[in-house]
Coordinates of C-alpha atoms in Angstrom, one line a residue:
M131 CA -63.5 -8.4 -44.5
G132 CA -60.9 -8.5 -47.4
K133 CA -59.5 -5.4 -48.9
G134 CA -62.0 -4.2 -51.5
T135 CA -63.7 -7.6 -51.5
D136 CA -66.6 -9.4 -49.7
K137 CA -64.4 -12.3 -48.6
L138 CA -64.5 -13.2 -44.9
Y139 CA -60.8 -13.7 -44.7
I140 CA -57.5 -11.8 -45.6
T141 CA -54.9 -13.6 -47.7
H142 CA -51.2 -13.6 -47.0
S143 CA -50.5 -11.2 -50.0
E144 CA -53.1 -8.8 -48.7
W145 CA -51.3 -8.6 -45.4
A146 CA -47.9 -8.1 -47.0
S147 CA -48.7 -5.4 -49.6
D148 CA -50.7 -2.3 -50.2
G149 CA -51.2 -2.5 -54.0
A150 CA -51.8 -5.7 -55.9
Y151 CA -53.2 -8.7 -54.0
S152 CA -52.3 -12.2 -55.2
A153 CA -50.5 -15.3 -54.0
S154 CA -47.3 -14.5 -56.0
A155 CA -47.4 -10.8 -56.6
G156 CA -47.5 -7.7 -54.4
S157 CA -45.3 -4.9 -53.2
A158 CA -43.7 -7.1 -50.5
A159 CA -43.2 -10.0 -52.9
N160 CA -40.8 -7.8 -55.0
G161 CA -38.8 -6.9 -51.9
K162 CA -39.9 -3.3 -52.0
S163 CA -42.2 -2.6 -49.0
K164 CA -44.3 0.5 -49.2
V165 CA -45.2 0.4 -45.6
S166 CA -44.8 3.9 -44.1
G167 CA -42.0 4.2 -41.5
S168 CA -40.2 1.0 -42.6
S169 CA -37.0 2.9 -43.2
F170 CA -37.2 4.9 -39.9
K171 CA -33.9 5.3 -38.0
R172 CA -34.0 7.3 -34.8
L173 CA -31.1 9.5 -33.7
P174 CA -30.4 9.3 -29.9
F175 CA -30.8 12.6 -28.1
N176 CA -27.1 12.6 -27.0
F177 CA -25.8 12.2 -30.6
C178 CA -24.6 15.0 -32.9
A179 CA -26.8 15.3 -35.9
V180 CA -23.9 15.8 -38.4
S181 CA -21.4 13.2 -37.1
L182 CA -24.0 10.7 -35.8
Q183 CA -21.7 10.3 -32.8
P184 CA -22.1 11.2 -29.0
F185 CA -21.5 14.9 -28.6
R186 CA -18.9 16.4 -26.2
H187 CA -19.6 20.1 -26.6
P188 CA -23.3 20.3 -27.4
V189 CA -24.8 23.3 -29.2
C190 CA -28.2 23.6 -30.8
T191 CA -30.1 25.6 -33.3
A192 CA -33.3 27.6 -32.7
N193 CA -35.4 24.6 -33.9
G194 CA -33.8 22.2 -31.4
T195 CA -31.3 20.3 -33.6
I196 CA -28.3 19.3 -31.5
F197 CA -24.7 19.3 -32.9
D198 CA -21.2 18.9 -31.5
L199 CA -19.5 22.2 -31.7
Q200 CA -16.3 20.9 -33.4
R201 CA -18.3 18.8 -35.9
I202 CA -20.6 21.6 -37.0
L203 CA -17.7 24.0 -37.4
Q204 CA -16.0 21.4 -39.7
W205 CA -19.3 21.2 -41.7
L206 CA -19.6 25.0 -41.9
E207 CA -16.1 25.3 -43.3
K208 CA -17.0 23.0 -46.2
H209 CA -20.6 24.1 -46.6
P210 CA -20.9 27.8 -45.5
N211 CA -24.3 29.1 -44.2
K212 CA -26.0 25.7 -44.7
N213 CA -27.9 23.6 -42.1
P214 CA -27.0 20.0 -42.7
V215 CA -30.3 18.7 -41.4
D216 CA -32.9 20.8 -43.2
G217 CA -30.8 22.8 -45.7
S218 CA -31.8 26.2 -44.2
S219 CA -29.4 29.0 -43.6
L220 CA -27.1 28.5 -40.6
V221 CA -24.2 30.6 -39.3
V222 CA -22.0 30.2 -36.2
E223 CA -23.8 33.1 -34.4
D224 CA -27.1 31.1 -34.5
L225 CA -25.6 28.2 -32.4
I226 CA -26.7 28.1 -28.7
P227 CA -24.3 26.4 -26.2
L228 CA -26.1 23.8 -24.1
K229 CA -25.4 22.9 -20.5
F230 CA -26.3 19.2 -19.8
H231 CA -26.0 18.1 -16.1
E232 CA -24.7 14.6 -15.2
N233 CA -25.0 12.3 -12.2
E234 CA -22.4 10.2 -10.6
G235 CA -22.7 7.5 -13.3
G236 CA -22.1 10.1 -16.1
E237 CA -25.7 10.0 -17.3
Y238 CA -27.5 13.2 -18.3
I239 CA -30.2 14.2 -15.8
D240 CA -32.6 17.0 -15.0
P241 CA -30.9 19.3 -12.6
V242 CA -34.0 19.8 -10.5
T243 CA -35.7 16.4 -10.2
F244 CA -32.5 14.4 -11.0
K245 CA -34.4 12.2 -13.4
V246 CA -32.2 10.4 -16.0
F247 CA -32.8 11.5 -19.6
T248 CA -33.7 8.7 -22.1
D249 CA -34.7 8.6 -25.7
N250 CA -38.3 8.8 -24.5
T251 CA -37.9 11.9 -22.3
H252 CA -39.3 15.3 -23.3
I253 CA -36.2 17.5 -23.2
V254 CA -36.1 21.3 -23.5
A255 CA -33.4 24.0 -23.2
L256 CA -33.6 27.7 -22.4
R257 CA -32.2 30.0 -25.1
N258 CA -30.7 32.7 -22.8
T259 CA -28.9 30.3 -20.3
G260 CA -28.5 27.1 -22.3
N261 CA -29.5 25.0 -19.3
V262 CA -31.3 21.7 -20.2
F263 CA -34.3 20.5 -18.3
A264 CA -37.0 17.8 -18.6
G265 CA -40.1 19.2 -20.3
D266 CA -42.5 18.4 -17.5
T267 CA -40.2 20.2 -15.0
V268 CA -40.4 23.5 -16.9
E269 CA -44.1 23.0 -17.5
R270 CA -45.0 22.4 -13.9
L271 CA -42.5 24.7 -12.1
N272 CA -42.3 27.6 -14.6
V273 CA -45.2 27.7 -17.1
K274 CA -48.1 26.6 -14.9
A275 CA -46.7 28.4 -11.8
K276 CA -46.0 31.5 -14.0
I277 CA -42.5 31.9 -12.5
W278 CA -40.5 32.9 -15.6
R279 CA -37.0 32.4 -14.0
D280 CA -34.4 29.8 -14.7
L281 CA -34.5 27.1 -12.0
V282 CA -30.7 26.9 -11.9
D283 CA -29.3 30.4 -12.8
D284 CA -32.4 32.4 -11.7
M285 CA -32.4 34.4 -14.9
E286 CA -35.6 35.6 -16.5
F287 CA -36.8 34.1 -19.7
G288 CA -39.9 34.0 -21.9
R289 CA -42.0 31.3 -23.5
K290 CA -40.3 32.0 -26.8
D291 CA -36.9 31.1 -25.1
I292 CA -38.0 27.4 -24.5
I293 CA -36.4 25.2 -27.2
T294 CA -37.6 21.6 -27.6
L295 CA -34.6 19.3 -28.1
Q296 CA -36.5 16.0 -28.0
D297 CA -40.3 15.4 -28.1
P298 CA -41.4 11.8 -27.8
Q299 CA -44.6 12.7 -29.5
N300 CA -42.7 14.1 -32.6
V301 CA -40.0 11.5 -33.4
G302 CA -39.9 12.7 -37.0
S303 CA -37.5 15.4 -36.1
R304 CA -35.0 12.8 -35.1
D305 CA -35.5 10.6 -38.2
L306 CA -32.2 10.0 -40.0
S307 CA -34.0 9.4 -43.3
S308 CA -35.2 13.0 -43.3
F309 CA -31.8 14.6 -42.9
Q310 CA -31.0 16.6 -46.0
Y311 CA -27.2 15.9 -46.2
L312 CA -27.9 12.1 -46.0
K313 CA -30.4 12.4 -48.8
D314 CA -27.9 14.3 -50.9
G315 CA -25.4 11.5 -50.3
V316 CA -22.8 13.7 -48.5
G317 CA -22.4 11.3 -45.6
A318 CA -21.7 12.1 -41.9
I319 CA -18.5 13.6 -40.7
K320 CA -16.3 10.8 -39.6
V321 CA -14.7 11.1 -36.2
K322 CA -11.3 9.6 -35.5
A323 CA -11.0 7.5 -32.3
D324 CA -7.9 5.4 -31.5
G325 CA -6.6 6.2 -35.0
E326 CA -9.5 4.6 -36.9
N327 CA -12.6 6.0 -38.5
I328 CA -15.9 4.8 -37.0
V329 CA -18.6 3.9 -39.4
P330 CA -21.8 5.8 -38.3
E331 CA -24.2 3.0 -39.2
K332 CA -22.3 0.6 -36.9
V333 CA -22.4 3.1 -34.1
L334 CA -26.2 3.4 -34.3
K335 CA -26.7 -0.4 -34.5
T336 CA -24.4 -1.0 -31.4
K337 CA -25.6 1.9 -29.3
E338 CA -27.0 -0.3 -26.6
A339 CA -23.7 -2.3 -26.4
L340 CA -21.7 0.9 -26.1
E341 CA -23.9 2.2 -23.3
K342 CA -23.5 -1.1 -21.3
A343 CA -19.7 -1.0 -21.9
R344 CA -19.6 2.6 -20.7
R345 CA -21.5 1.8 -17.5
G346 CA -19.4 -1.2 -16.8
T347 CA -16.1 0.5 -17.2
A348 CA -16.0 1.8 -13.7
D349 CA -17.0 -1.6 -12.2
A350 CA -15.0 -3.9 -14.4
D351 CA -12.1 -5.6 -12.5
N352 CA -9.3 -6.0 -15.0
S353 CA -7.0 -8.1 -13.0
V354 CA -3.8 -10.0 -14.1
P355 CA -3.2 -13.5 -12.8
I356 CA -0.3 -13.9 -10.4
G357 CA 1.5 -16.2 -12.8
A358 CA 1.7 -13.4 -15.4
M359 CA 3.8 -11.4 -13.0
S360 CA 6.7 -13.9 -13.2
K361 CA 6.4 -14.1 -17.0
P362 CA 6.8 -10.6 -18.4
S363 CA 6.7 -11.9 -22.0
A364 CA 3.3 -13.4 -21.7
T365 CA 0.3 -11.2 -22.4
V366 CA -2.8 -12.1 -20.4
M367 CA -6.2 -10.6 -21.3
S368 CA -8.6 -10.6 -18.4
K369 CA -12.4 -10.5 -18.9
P370 CA -14.4 -8.0 -16.9
S371 CA -16.6 -9.6 -14.4
A372 CA -20.2 -8.5 -13.9
H373 CA -20.1 -9.3 -10.2
T374 CA -16.8 -8.2 -8.8
S375 CA -15.8 -8.9 -5.1
K376 CA -14.3 -5.7 -3.7
A377 CA -12.1 -5.8 -0.7
V378 CA -13.9 -4.8 2.5
P379 CA -12.2 -1.7 4.1
Y380 CA -11.0 -2.0 7.7
N381 CA -13.5 0.7 8.8
A382 CA -16.6 -0.7 7.1
A383 CA -19.7 -0.6 9.2
Q384 CA -22.2 -3.4 9.7
H385 CA -24.9 -1.3 8.0
T386 CA -25.1 0.0 4.5
T387 CA -25.3 3.6 3.3
G388 CA -29.0 3.3 2.6
K389 CA -28.7 4.8 -0.9
A390 CA -30.3 1.8 -2.6
A391 CA -33.4 1.8 -0.4
A392 CA -33.7 5.6 -0.7
S393 CA -33.4 5.7 -4.4
F394 CA -35.9 2.8 -4.7
T395 CA -38.6 4.7 -2.9
S396 CA -37.9 8.2 -4.2
T397 CA -37.8 9.2 -7.9
G398 CA -35.8 12.4 -7.0
L399 CA -32.6 10.5 -6.1
T400 CA -30.0 8.9 -8.4
P401 CA -30.7 5.2 -8.6
H402 CA -28.3 2.9 -6.7
T403 CA -28.4 -0.8 -7.2
S404 CA -25.7 -2.0 -4.9
G405 CA -25.9 -2.1 -1.1
E406 CA -22.5 -0.5 -0.3
R407 CA -21.5 -0.6 3.4
A408 CA -21.1 2.7 5.2
L409 CA -17.6 3.7 6.3
L410 CA -16.8 4.7 9.8
T411 CA -14.6 7.6 10.8
D412 CA -11.4 7.0 12.8
E413 CA -13.2 8.0 16.0
E414 CA -16.2 5.7 15.3
Y415 CA -13.9 2.9 14.5
M416 CA -11.8 3.3 17.7
L417 CA -14.9 3.6 20.0
R418 CA -16.0 0.1 19.4
P419 CA -15.8 -2.2 22.5
R420 CA -12.6 -4.3 22.7
R421 CA -11.1 -2.4 19.7
V422 CA -8.5 -0.4 21.8
K423 CA -7.2 -2.7 24.5
N424 CA -4.4 -0.4 25.9
K425 CA -5.3 1.2 29.2
G426 CA -5.0 4.9 29.9
Y427 CA -3.7 6.7 32.9
A428 CA -4.6 10.2 34.2
R429 CA -4.0 12.2 37.4
V430 CA -6.8 14.2 39.0
V431 CA -5.1 17.0 41.0
T432 CA -7.4 18.3 43.8
N433 CA -6.8 20.8 46.5
L434 CA -6.6 17.9 49.0
G435 CA -4.1 15.9 46.9
P436 CA -3.7 14.0 43.6
L437 CA -5.6 10.9 42.5
T438 CA -4.2 8.6 39.9
L439 CA -6.8 6.9 37.7
E440 CA -6.5 3.8 35.5
L441 CA -8.9 4.1 32.5
Q442 CA -10.6 0.9 31.2
T443 CA -10.5 1.6 27.5
E444 CA -11.3 -2.0 26.4
Y445 CA -14.8 -2.1 28.0
A446 CA -15.9 1.6 28.1
P447 CA -14.2 3.3 25.1
R448 CA -16.7 6.1 24.7
A449 CA -16.7 7.0 28.4
V450 CA -12.8 7.0 28.4
W451 CA -12.7 9.1 25.1
N452 CA -15.1 11.6 26.6
F453 CA -13.2 11.9 29.9
V454 CA -9.8 12.2 28.1
Q455 CA -10.9 14.8 25.6
L456 CA -12.6 16.9 28.2
A457 CA -9.5 16.7 30.4
K458 CA -7.2 17.8 27.5
K459 CA -9.6 20.6 26.8
G460 CA -9.3 21.8 30.4
Y461 CA -13.0 21.3 31.0
Y462 CA -12.6 20.0 34.5
S463 CA -10.1 22.6 35.7
G464 CA -11.6 24.6 38.7
V465 CA -14.7 22.4 38.9
A466 CA -15.8 21.4 42.4
F467 CA -17.2 18.2 43.7
H468 CA -20.8 19.1 44.5
R469 CA -22.0 15.9 46.3
N470 CA -20.1 13.9 49.0
I471 CA -21.8 11.0 50.8
R472 CA -19.7 9.1 53.4
N473 CA -19.5 5.3 52.9
F474 CA -21.0 5.8 49.4
M475 CA -19.3 8.1 46.9
I476 CA -18.2 11.6 45.9
Q477 CA -19.6 13.2 42.6
G478 CA -18.2 16.0 40.4
G479 CA -17.6 17.1 36.8
D480 CA -20.3 19.7 36.6
P481 CA -18.9 23.2 35.8
T482 CA -22.1 24.8 37.1
G483 CA -21.6 23.1 40.5
T484 CA -25.4 22.3 40.8
G485 CA -25.4 18.7 39.6
K486 CA -27.7 19.6 36.8
G487 CA -25.2 20.8 34.2
G488 CA -22.3 19.6 32.1
E489 CA -22.2 18.2 28.6
S490 CA -20.1 15.5 26.8
I491 CA -17.4 16.2 24.2
W492 CA -20.0 15.6 21.5
G493 CA -22.4 18.2 22.9
K494 CA -25.0 15.6 23.7
T495 CA -25.6 12.6 25.9
F496 CA -24.2 9.2 24.9
K497 CA -25.1 5.6 25.5
D498 CA -24.2 3.4 28.5
E499 CA -21.5 0.8 28.1
F500 CA -22.1 -2.5 30.0
D501 CA -20.3 -4.9 27.6
G502 CA -17.7 -6.1 30.0
P503 CA -17.0 -7.7 33.4
L504 CA -16.6 -4.4 35.3
V505 CA -18.6 -4.0 38.5
H506 CA -18.7 -1.8 41.6
D507 CA -17.0 -4.3 43.8
A508 CA -14.3 -2.2 45.6
R509 CA -13.3 1.3 46.9
G510 CA -12.1 3.7 44.2
V511 CA -14.3 2.6 41.3
V512 CA -14.8 5.6 38.8
S513 CA -18.2 5.6 37.0
M514 CA -20.4 8.0 34.9
A515 CA -23.2 9.8 36.7
N516 CA -26.5 10.0 34.7
K517 CA -30.1 10.9 34.9
G518 CA -31.3 7.6 33.6
K519 CA -30.7 5.2 30.8
N520 CA -28.2 6.5 28.1
T521 CA -27.9 10.0 29.5
N522 CA -24.1 10.2 30.2
S523 CA -22.5 13.6 29.9
S524 CA -19.5 15.0 31.8
Q525 CA -20.3 14.1 35.5
F526 CA -18.6 11.2 37.2
F527 CA -18.3 9.7 40.7
I528 CA -15.8 7.7 42.8
T529 CA -17.1 5.1 45.2
Y530 CA -16.0 4.8 48.8
R531 CA -17.1 1.2 49.1
K532 CA -18.7 -1.7 47.3
A533 CA -22.0 -0.7 45.6
A534 CA -23.4 -3.7 43.8
H535 CA -26.8 -2.0 43.3
L536 CA -25.2 0.4 40.8
D537 CA -24.0 -2.4 38.5
R538 CA -25.5 -2.3 35.0
K539 CA -26.9 1.2 35.8
H540 CA -23.8 3.3 35.6
T541 CA -20.9 2.9 33.1
I542 CA -17.6 2.1 34.9
F543 CA -14.6 3.5 33.0
G544 CA -11.8 3.6 35.6
R545 CA -10.4 3.0 39.1
V546 CA -8.1 4.8 41.6
V547 CA -4.7 3.1 41.6
D548 CA -2.8 5.7 43.7
G549 CA -4.0 8.3 46.2
L550 CA -6.4 6.3 48.4
D551 CA -5.2 8.4 51.4
V552 CA -6.5 11.5 49.5
L553 CA -9.8 9.7 48.9
T554 CA -10.0 9.1 52.6
R555 CA -9.5 12.9 53.3
M556 CA -12.2 13.6 50.8
E557 CA -14.6 11.1 52.5
N558 CA -14.0 12.7 56.0
A559 CA -14.7 16.2 54.8
E560 CA -17.8 17.8 56.5
T561 CA -20.9 18.3 54.4
D562 CA -24.3 19.9 54.7
K563 CA -26.9 17.5 55.8
G564 CA -29.6 18.6 53.4
T565 CA -27.6 18.8 50.2
D566 CA -24.5 16.6 50.9
R567 CA -22.4 19.4 49.5
P568 CA -18.9 19.8 51.2
R569 CA -18.8 22.9 53.4
E570 CA -15.3 23.6 52.2
D571 CA -15.0 23.2 48.4
I572 CA -13.1 20.2 47.2
T573 CA -11.9 21.4 43.8
I574 CA -10.3 19.8 40.8
E575 CA -7.3 22.0 40.0
E576 CA -6.5 20.1 36.8
V577 CA -6.6 16.7 35.1
I578 CA -3.3 15.5 33.5
V579 CA -3.5 12.7 31.0
F580 CA -0.3 10.6 31.3
V581 CA -1.2 7.9 28.8
D582 CA -3.7 8.5 26.0
P583 CA -4.6 5.0 24.7
F584 CA -6.2 6.3 21.6
E585 CA -3.1 8.2 20.5
E586 CA -1.1 5.0 21.0
F587 CA -3.6 3.0 19.0
L588 CA -3.5 5.5 16.1
E589 CA 0.3 5.6 16.1
E590 CA 0.4 1.8 16.0
K591 CA -2.2 1.7 13.3
G592 CA -0.2 4.2 11.3
R593 CA 3.0 2.1 11.6
K594 CA 1.1 -1.0 10.4
E595 CA -0.3 0.9 7.4
E596 CA 3.1 2.2 6.5
K597 CA 4.6 -1.3 6.6
E598 CA 1.7 -2.6 4.4
R599 CA 2.3 0.2 1.9
E600 CA 6.1 -0.7 1.8
K601 CA 5.3 -4.4 1.3
E602 CA 2.8 -3.6 -1.5
E603 CA 5.4 -1.4 -3.2
I604 CA 8.1 -4.2 -2.9
E605 CA 5.6 -6.7 -4.3
R606 CA 4.7 -4.4 -7.1
K607 CA 8.4 -4.1 -8.1
G608 CA 8.8 -7.9 -8.1
G609 CA 9.6 -8.7 -4.4
R610 CA 12.9 -8.7 -2.5
E611 CA 16.0 -10.3 -4.0
D612 CA 16.1 -13.1 -1.4
E613 CA 12.4 -13.8 -1.6
R614 CA 12.2 -14.6 -5.3
V615 CA 11.3 -18.2 -6.1
T616 CA 10.8 -20.3 -9.2
W617 CA 7.4 -21.8 -10.3
T618 CA 8.4 -24.9 -8.3
G619 CA 8.8 -22.9 -5.1
K620 CA 12.6 -23.2 -5.1
R621 CA 14.3 -20.0 -3.9
I622 CA 16.4 -18.2 -6.5
R623 CA 19.8 -17.2 -5.1
P624 CA 21.1 -13.7 -6.1
V625 CA 23.5 -13.8 -9.0
T626 CA 27.0 -12.5 -8.0
T627 CA 28.7 -10.8 -10.9
G628 CA 31.4 -8.3 -9.9
E629 CA 33.3 -9.0 -6.7
S630 CA 35.8 -6.9 -4.9
E631 CA 39.5 -7.1 -5.6
G632 CA 41.1 -10.4 -4.4
Q633 CA 37.8 -12.0 -3.6
T634 CA 35.4 -14.4 -5.4
G635 CA 32.0 -15.8 -4.5
G636 CA 31.9 -19.0 -2.5
V637 CA 34.0 -20.5 0.3
G638 CA 37.2 -20.4 -1.8
K639 CA 37.5 -16.7 -1.3
Y640 CA 38.8 -17.2 2.3
L641 CA 41.4 -19.7 1.1
K642 CA 42.7 -17.3 -1.5
I643 CA 42.9 -14.5 1.0
A644 CA 44.9 -16.7 3.3
N645 CA 47.3 -17.9 0.6
A646 CA 47.6 -14.7 -1.4
G647 CA 51.0 -13.8 0.0
D648 CA 52.5 -17.3 -0.1
E649 CA 51.7 -18.6 -3.6
P650 CA 53.7 -17.3 -6.5
A651 CA 52.0 -15.8 -9.5
T652 CA 51.0 -18.5 -12.1
T653 CA 51.8 -18.2 -15.8
P654 CA 49.1 -18.7 -18.5
S655 CA 50.8 -21.9 -19.6
Q656 CA 50.5 -23.3 -16.1
E657 CA 46.8 -22.4 -15.9
L658 CA 46.2 -24.2 -19.1
E659 CA 48.0 -27.3 -17.9
W660 CA 45.8 -27.3 -14.7
A661 CA 42.7 -26.8 -16.8
E662 CA 43.3 -30.1 -18.6
E663 CA 41.2 -32.9 -17.3
Q664 CA 43.2 -35.9 -16.0
P665 CA 42.0 -39.3 -17.3
V666 CA 39.9 -41.3 -14.8
K667 CA 41.6 -44.4 -13.5
K668 CA 39.6 -47.5 -13.7
K669 CA 39.2 -49.6 -10.5
A670 CA 41.0 -52.9 -10.7
K671 CA 38.7 -55.9 -10.4
S672 CA 39.2 -57.9 -7.2
G673 CA 39.8 -61.6 -7.4
G674 CA 37.1 -64.2 -7.0
G675 CA 35.5 -65.1 -3.8
F676 CA 33.5 -63.0 -1.3
G677 CA 36.5 -60.9 -0.3
N678 CA 37.1 -59.3 3.1
F679 CA 34.1 -58.3 5.3
D680 CA 36.1 -56.0 7.6
A681 CA 34.3 -53.0 6.3
W682 CA 31.0 -54.3 7.6

């Protein structure tokens, strides 16, 4: 059991040393451990081998050693034709520029699978293009498939062009203790940052902290307390918060973007850990029920006369938007009413005239809108025609009478407010008994939109945003002069310094203007006499007794 003995146990000194074994002696007891790999220090894959700092312009040699271009040029100026890592010959022409690809978070990734590179990733580069890939990507998609073309630039390459930059099975190539220039005591090239030299050993020891700080830079909320705005001399240092509450945009949807769920179930997507809410476009934001409450007005000019429609934007915004946009586009011009049933309704809006055509402004059908109190309870109600649930397009109909059986089946988006006599002429027009089509065409000559409620909404929204921007700009500059207050909440009056000629601040300026022509000019001696304070006269004490109570 023991090392070189027949003991059935191992002593402490045997565990701690390789040579002598005793309770008080051994290689570890002298503080000099001979365990292999005890002095191993690994260089991260994104660090320059000569400066021991993260690289900005990466280049590599034929054997896969990565340098920063500026740092290796500085080295070659002092040590011509010498590789700092292994001491071999090295010239500028031997350096191969590398093309690392980054994701949204600034992390280096494989450009094909989008996997993030780590210190345990097998990383390779192609000599002729400089593109950097994960080793398994090139192995599966190029070597095994025998497709010798760059997966990014589509340039041909050979097996000899594959350079291994990092191999997790061969970490010795990244061991700092094996670097020749460190063995010779030359030391790494120090890089200046913020006017100070960074010690390479400290950078290696704090690598994890630096990476966390780099990732948290974009999310940290460095806010200054409101009290600091009124005290310019005070310097307030705010601590970045790990969980920051961002302001919800006005057009934020109730659902998220889905990136977190997609990246959780797929390794080919960039990881997202926050459920960000999706943003709606201006059109999607407006077309929510009860968002736009202004009513619209349009005139349908027919060959029998005009009909004026009032559009119910508050309860059917999508149907109104569809009708208004198609009307502005001239979609209804020259379209005939293809179905006319007395005591029921007249239907139109199909450019083909068959009742089977027509499409919405989006090029597809849209959903019904029943979120409101609108019903078919009178003559002149305008509703969307459909082929079933959620199949609205461009066709619409106008009722001649109450039709309660159509409620919650057809979207109501307007009513006739002028031109009921024209509606009567349309109802009395003769039709074919089999098809209910008017014998003489009743045609829509044009649709004129008088009031577009969505344009008014956008204009009002633009004015509000402009006022908010002006208010933010004023607050950023310290607020208005008449709105400034002290820390107790008392308003600070503006300080009046230079006044116009013959005027002073306060009520006295009016008295001076009135008496300016009457009073003679005063001499300096008179002004000094007036400036002298008169002694205060003491009140004479009254006699004994209670005195007079008349003042009560």
